[in-house]
Short mmCIF file of C-alpha atoms in Angstrom, two decimals:
data_model
loop_
_atom_site.label_atom_id
_atom_site.label_comp_id
_atom_site.label_asym_id
_atom_site.label_seq_id
_atom_site.Cartn_x
_atom_site.Cartn_y
_atom_site.Cartn_z
CA MET J 1 75.40 79.67 152.77
CA THR J 2 72.57 77.88 154.57
CA ALA J 3 72.83 74.49 156.28
CA TYR J 4 69.60 72.51 156.57
CA PHE J 5 69.51 69.97 159.41
CA ASP J 6 67.13 67.13 160.12
CA ILE J 7 67.19 66.45 163.86
CA GLU J 8 68.71 62.97 163.43
CA ASN J 9 71.68 64.47 161.55
CA LEU J 10 72.18 67.13 164.18
CA GLU J 11 72.15 64.50 166.94
CA SER J 12 74.62 62.40 164.96
CA TYR J 13 76.93 65.41 164.60
CA LEU J 14 76.68 66.36 168.29
CA ALA J 15 77.56 62.77 169.27
CA GLN J 16 81.10 63.31 167.89
CA PRO J 17 82.66 65.89 170.26
CA LYS J 18 85.95 63.95 170.36
CA ASN J 19 86.40 64.17 166.61
CA GLU J 20 89.51 66.29 165.96
CA ALA J 21 87.53 68.54 163.60
CA PHE J 22 84.58 69.08 165.93
CA ASP J 23 85.67 72.44 167.36
CA ASP J 24 86.38 73.86 163.90
CA THR J 25 83.07 72.62 162.51
CA LEU J 26 81.17 74.05 165.47
CA LYS J 27 82.88 77.39 164.87
CA MET J 28 81.83 77.21 161.20
CA ILE J 29 78.23 76.51 162.19
CA LYS J 30 78.25 79.35 164.69
CA LYS J 31 80.12 82.00 162.70
CA GLN J 32 79.68 81.29 158.97
CA LEU J 33 76.52 79.35 158.15
CA ASP J 34 72.91 80.38 158.28
CA LEU J 35 70.83 77.55 159.75
CA SER J 36 67.46 76.04 158.93
CA PHE J 37 66.30 73.29 161.25
CA ASN J 38 63.77 70.80 159.86
CA PHE J 39 62.01 70.59 163.22
CA SER J 40 60.44 72.89 165.78
CA LYS J 41 62.35 74.75 168.47
CA GLU J 42 60.62 72.58 171.06
CA GLU J 43 62.49 69.53 169.74
CA PHE J 44 65.73 70.86 171.26
CA LYS J 45 64.36 69.80 174.64
CA ARG J 46 64.68 66.12 173.80
CA SER J 47 68.33 65.89 174.88
CA ASP J 48 70.95 67.74 176.90
CA ALA J 49 73.25 67.83 173.87
CA LEU J 50 70.62 69.62 171.79
CA LEU J 51 69.89 72.09 174.59
CA GLN J 52 73.58 72.88 175.01
CA PHE J 53 73.94 73.32 171.27
CA ILE J 54 71.10 75.84 170.97
CA LYS J 55 72.49 77.70 173.96
CA THR J 56 75.90 77.86 172.27
CA LEU J 57 74.27 79.29 169.13
CA SER J 58 72.79 82.15 171.11
CA GLU J 59 76.23 83.44 172.08
CA GLY J 60 77.89 85.92 169.73
CA ILE J 61 76.33 84.83 166.44
CA GLY J 62 76.01 88.32 164.93
CA ASP J 63 73.59 88.57 162.00
CA LYS J 64 73.15 84.82 161.55
CA LYS J 65 69.75 83.66 160.28
CA ILE J 66 68.17 80.75 162.15
CA ASN J 67 64.90 79.29 160.89
CA TYR J 68 62.68 76.45 162.09
CA ILE J 69 60.70 74.60 159.40
CA PRO J 70 58.92 71.58 160.93
CA GLU J 71 57.39 70.72 157.53
CA LYS J 72 60.97 69.97 156.35
CA PHE J 73 62.90 71.24 153.37
CA PRO J 74 63.30 69.84 150.81
CA PRO J 75 59.74 68.44 151.09
CA ARG J 76 59.51 64.68 151.58
CA ASN J 77 59.32 62.17 149.92
CA LEU J 78 62.44 63.14 148.06
CA LYS J 79 62.67 62.69 144.30
CA SER J 80 65.49 63.00 141.80
CA ASN J 81 63.96 66.29 140.63
CA SER J 82 63.01 67.72 144.04
CA HIS J 83 65.42 70.60 143.41
CA ASN J 84 64.17 71.58 139.95
CA ASN J 85 62.62 74.82 141.19
CA PHE J 86 65.21 75.67 143.82
CA SER J 87 66.40 79.25 144.04
CA ALA J 88 70.10 80.05 143.61
CA GLU J 89 70.45 80.30 147.40
CA GLU J 90 68.86 76.86 147.87
CA LEU J 91 71.17 75.34 145.24
CA LEU J 92 74.12 76.85 147.13
CA SER J 93 73.05 75.31 150.44
CA VAL J 94 74.19 72.16 152.24
CA TYR J 95 71.67 69.55 153.36
CA PHE J 96 71.99 67.17 156.31
CA ILE J 97 69.03 64.87 155.71
CA ASN J 98 67.58 61.68 157.19
CA ASP J 99 65.10 60.08 154.82
CA GLU J 100 64.65 56.66 153.23
CA THR J 101 64.24 58.32 149.83
CA LEU J 102 67.41 60.40 150.22
CA HIS J 103 69.35 58.44 147.59
CA LYS J 104 67.01 59.57 144.81
CA LEU J 105 68.16 63.17 145.19
CA LYS J 106 71.67 62.56 146.49
CA ASN J 107 72.62 60.32 143.56
CA LYS J 108 72.01 63.18 141.13
CA GLU J 109 75.24 64.79 142.42
CA ASP J 110 73.69 68.24 142.04
CA LEU J 111 73.51 69.24 145.71
CA LEU J 112 75.66 68.97 148.82
CA ILE J 113 73.80 66.26 150.77
CA ALA J 114 74.91 64.29 153.84
CA ASP J 115 73.03 61.32 155.27
CA VAL J 116 73.09 60.52 159.00
CA GLY J 117 76.69 59.71 159.91
CA GLU J 118 78.14 61.68 156.98
CA GLU J 119 78.22 65.05 158.73
CA MET J 120 81.98 65.24 159.35
CA PRO J 121 83.01 64.25 155.80
CA MET J 122 80.66 66.93 154.49
CA PHE J 123 82.16 69.58 156.76
CA LYS J 124 85.60 68.40 155.60
CA MET J 125 84.51 69.06 152.02
CA LEU J 126 83.34 72.54 153.00
CA PHE J 127 86.83 73.15 154.41
CA LEU J 128 88.29 72.02 151.03
CA ASN J 129 89.86 69.07 152.87
CA ASN J 130 92.04 71.37 154.97
CA ASP J 131 93.04 70.03 158.37
CA ASP J 132 92.24 73.26 160.17
CA TYR J 133 89.85 76.21 160.04
CA LYS J 134 90.53 77.29 156.46
CA PHE J 135 88.20 77.93 153.54
CA GLU J 136 90.81 78.28 150.82
CA LYS J 137 93.57 76.36 149.10
CA LYS J 138 96.42 77.97 147.14
CA LEU J 139 98.55 75.75 144.90
CA ARG J 140 101.69 76.55 142.95
CA ILE J 141 101.11 75.94 139.24
CA GLY J 142 103.63 73.49 137.84
CA SER J 143 104.61 71.88 141.14
CA GLN J 144 101.65 71.48 143.52
CA PHE J 145 99.22 71.77 140.60
CA GLN J 146 100.84 69.80 137.77
CA SER J 147 97.92 69.15 135.43
CA TRP J 148 94.16 69.59 135.30
CA SER J 149 93.80 66.08 136.74
CA ASP J 150 94.66 67.77 140.08
CA PHE J 151 91.40 69.71 139.70
CA ASN J 152 89.59 66.47 140.50
CA ASN J 153 90.92 66.66 144.08
CA TYR J 154 88.34 69.40 144.64
CA TYR J 155 85.38 67.63 143.10
CA CYS J 156 81.98 68.57 144.47
CA PRO J 157 78.39 68.06 143.30
CA TYR J 158 77.23 70.85 141.01
CA THR J 159 74.64 71.89 138.43
CA ASP J 160 76.58 74.64 136.64
CA LEU J 161 80.18 75.05 135.54
CA ILE J 162 80.75 78.74 134.77
CA ILE J 163 84.14 79.56 133.25
CA VAL J 164 85.23 83.19 132.89
CA ASP J 165 88.43 83.62 130.89
CA ASN J 166 88.78 86.06 128.01
CA PHE J 167 91.29 83.87 126.17
CA ILE J 168 90.22 80.30 127.01
CA LEU J 169 89.37 79.66 123.31
CA SER J 170 91.99 81.92 121.75
CA ASP J 171 94.44 79.12 120.84
CA VAL J 172 93.12 75.85 119.45
CA SER J 173 96.37 74.07 120.38
CA LEU J 174 95.68 74.70 124.07
CA PHE J 175 92.09 73.46 124.00
CA GLU J 176 92.93 69.79 124.57
CA THR J 177 95.14 70.27 127.64
CA ASN J 178 93.18 73.04 129.34
CA LEU J 179 89.45 73.61 128.75
CA LYS J 180 88.85 69.91 128.12
CA GLY J 181 90.96 69.13 131.19
CA ILE J 182 88.89 71.50 133.31
CA VAL J 183 85.61 69.95 132.20
CA VAL J 184 86.54 66.27 132.39
CA ASN J 185 87.94 66.69 135.90
CA THR J 186 84.65 68.00 137.23
CA LEU J 187 82.87 64.76 136.25
CA LYS J 188 82.22 61.46 138.01
CA ASP J 189 81.36 58.14 136.39
CA ASN J 190 77.90 56.86 135.49
CA ILE J 191 75.72 59.72 136.73
CA ARG J 192 72.30 60.53 135.33
CA LYS J 193 72.32 64.31 135.27
CA LYS J 194 72.43 67.27 132.93
CA ILE J 195 75.02 69.96 133.64
CA ASN J 196 75.15 73.50 132.35
CA ILE J 197 78.49 74.75 130.99
CA ILE J 198 78.67 78.51 130.46
CA ILE J 199 81.83 80.14 129.10
CA PHE J 200 82.46 83.89 129.15
CA LEU J 201 85.20 85.03 126.77
CA LYS J 202 86.42 88.11 124.95
CA ALA J 203 84.40 88.63 121.78
CA ASP J 204 87.39 88.76 119.43
CA GLN J 205 89.21 85.78 121.01
CA GLU J 206 87.04 82.87 119.89
CA ASN J 207 89.27 80.76 117.67
CA VAL J 208 87.41 77.49 118.16
CA SER J 209 84.07 77.24 116.36
CA PHE J 210 81.04 76.71 118.54
CA SER J 211 80.09 73.56 116.64
CA ASP J 212 83.53 72.05 117.31
CA LEU J 213 83.44 73.18 120.94
CA LYS J 214 80.01 71.67 121.52
CA ALA J 215 80.90 68.39 119.83
CA ASN J 216 84.08 68.04 121.89
CA LEU J 217 82.51 68.92 125.23
CA LYS J 218 79.43 66.77 124.60
CA SER J 219 81.68 63.82 123.86
CA LEU J 220 83.56 64.35 127.13
CA VAL J 221 80.43 64.64 129.24
CA GLU J 222 78.51 61.83 127.56
CA ALA J 223 81.39 59.45 128.33
CA LYS J 224 80.60 59.97 132.03
CA TYR J 225 76.98 61.13 132.24
CA THR J 226 73.87 59.77 130.59
CA ASP J 227 72.54 63.20 129.57
CA SER J 228 74.12 65.65 127.14
CA PRO J 229 75.20 68.98 128.67
CA ASN J 230 73.79 72.40 127.95
CA ILE J 231 76.59 74.56 126.52
CA THR J 232 76.54 78.33 126.18
CA ILE J 233 79.13 80.92 125.16
CA VAL J 234 78.82 84.60 126.13
CA LYS J 235 81.09 86.93 124.14
CA HIS J 236 81.84 90.30 125.71
CA TYR J 237 84.39 93.03 126.45
CA ALA J 238 83.35 93.71 130.05
CA GLU J 239 84.90 91.17 132.44
CA HIS J 240 88.62 90.86 133.10
CA ASP J 241 88.94 88.43 136.03
CA ARG J 242 89.67 84.75 135.45
CA THR J 243 87.42 82.62 137.58
CA ILE J 244 85.53 79.33 137.61
CA LEU J 245 82.28 78.99 139.54
CA LYS J 246 80.87 75.66 140.66
CA ASN J 247 78.02 75.34 143.13
CA PHE J 248 80.09 75.75 146.26
CA VAL J 249 83.65 76.36 145.06
CA ARG J 250 85.10 79.39 143.32
CA VAL J 251 88.45 79.11 141.54
CA TYR J 252 90.67 82.13 140.86
CA SER J 253 93.57 82.41 138.47
CA GLY J 254 96.04 85.06 137.41
CA ASP J 255 96.50 85.71 133.69
CA THR J 256 94.75 82.64 132.26
CA PHE J 257 93.39 79.12 132.72
CA ASN J 258 95.41 77.97 129.69
CA TYR J 259 98.08 76.61 132.02
CA PHE J 260 99.61 73.77 130.02
CA LEU J 261 101.01 73.12 126.54
CA SER J 262 100.22 69.89 124.70
CA ASN J 263 103.45 68.36 126.08
CA GLY J 264 102.38 69.15 129.64
CA GLN J 265 104.83 72.02 130.16
CA LYS J 266 103.65 75.10 132.01
CA ASN J 267 102.33 77.85 129.74
CA THR J 268 101.57 80.76 132.05
CA LYS J 269 103.32 83.52 133.95
CA GLY J 270 100.75 83.04 136.71
CA LYS J 271 102.07 81.56 139.93
CA GLU J 272 99.04 80.12 141.74
CA ILE J 273 95.58 78.66 141.38
CA HIS J 274 93.31 79.58 144.26
CA PHE J 275 90.28 77.56 145.45
CA VAL J 276 87.78 79.08 147.89
CA SER J 277 84.77 77.57 149.64
CA ILE J 278 81.57 79.57 149.93
CA ALA J 279 80.99 78.07 153.38
CA ASP J 280 82.86 81.20 154.44
CA LYS J 281 80.35 84.08 154.61
CA GLU J 282 82.62 86.60 152.89
CA ASN J 283 83.38 84.17 150.05
CA TYR J 284 79.66 83.46 149.71
CA ASN J 285 78.80 87.13 149.31
CA LEU J 286 81.60 87.64 146.76
CA TYR J 287 80.31 84.61 144.84
CA LEU J 288 76.83 86.15 144.63
CA GLU J 289 78.30 89.48 143.55
CA MET J 290 80.23 87.74 140.78
CA LEU J 291 77.01 86.10 139.58
CA ALA J 292 75.38 89.54 139.55
CA ASP J 293 78.27 90.94 137.48
CA LEU J 294 77.92 88.12 134.95
CA GLN J 295 74.17 88.65 134.80
CA LYS J 296 74.77 92.30 133.87
CA ILE J 297 77.00 91.17 130.98
CA ILE J 298 74.20 88.93 129.72
CA ASP J 299 71.57 91.63 130.14
CA ASN J 300 73.66 94.10 128.15
CA SER J 301 74.72 91.67 125.41
CA GLN J 302 73.49 91.66 121.85
CA ALA J 303 71.62 88.49 121.00
CA SER J 304 74.34 87.46 118.55
CA ASN J 305 76.94 87.44 121.34
CA ILE J 306 75.16 84.65 123.25
CA VAL J 307 75.46 81.32 121.47
CA GLY J 308 74.17 77.91 122.49
CA ASP J 309 71.56 76.42 124.79
CA ARG J 310 71.18 79.45 127.10
CA LYS J 311 70.54 77.27 130.15
CA SER J 312 71.74 77.91 133.72
CA LYS J 313 70.47 77.49 137.25
CA PHE J 314 72.13 80.76 138.27
CA LEU J 315 72.02 83.03 135.21
CA ASN J 316 68.98 84.18 133.24
CA PHE J 317 69.25 84.27 129.45
CA PRO J 318 66.94 86.16 127.10
#
């Protein structure tokens, strides 16, 4: 994962050494994140704090990538569609930006963007709100994770919601309390954006018609967002793992994501739901490998096994 820094954001961050999370965030910057600075290397000479920071980065950073891009990325002035042609890696990055037009892009809720002074809350999000140096959260289903409303505690901006579960549409009675719960708890209110929902399921386990699925999910999304979502189903026999991919969080499950019956009672033998942040380098690489695995399924699928809008920022559809 790459962190892009305008110099004003970096100075704001370095001015907070007494923050209780500072040491952990500095370790993250040094050990886990690739860095792109939106200014020249010469600019580090403008303060002792910047000079000390760049010196710290030179010590034991391994294969970290550090780039200097004085022309700034994303290019200014920022627009609500500045990210339309971003690569997958750029969509999976975090941006610390100082610009008067920042709100135009930030308000889309597609990217991880922090204004000057918002650096620590952003790092807290990358730590999944943990109070120490941790990039994962494991919750016991039925006690710590009691309904899909708890999913909203891990909200983050995103463009794509990719759900991989062979049996997520196998039982129409579970649709209301599970898949719909997953989707609605990834949404915020009154956002102008178009999201992509892609569902991978076992080809013989689709017991909800696509027309009904699309109507239901569109209704959910349109109650929150101004634009209708793109919805795609990929039917296959290749992938076994249960996982949900958002732009910086990956969610693992055991046997299913159909956790709850219509009365709210637990409906799984699985014990835990597991959230991981791709701010951790190992998690990031596994995330990319999972995307590659899903792309292979698409590439090897018959046309009839891919239904819907065929839109994604991370997957290519024929």
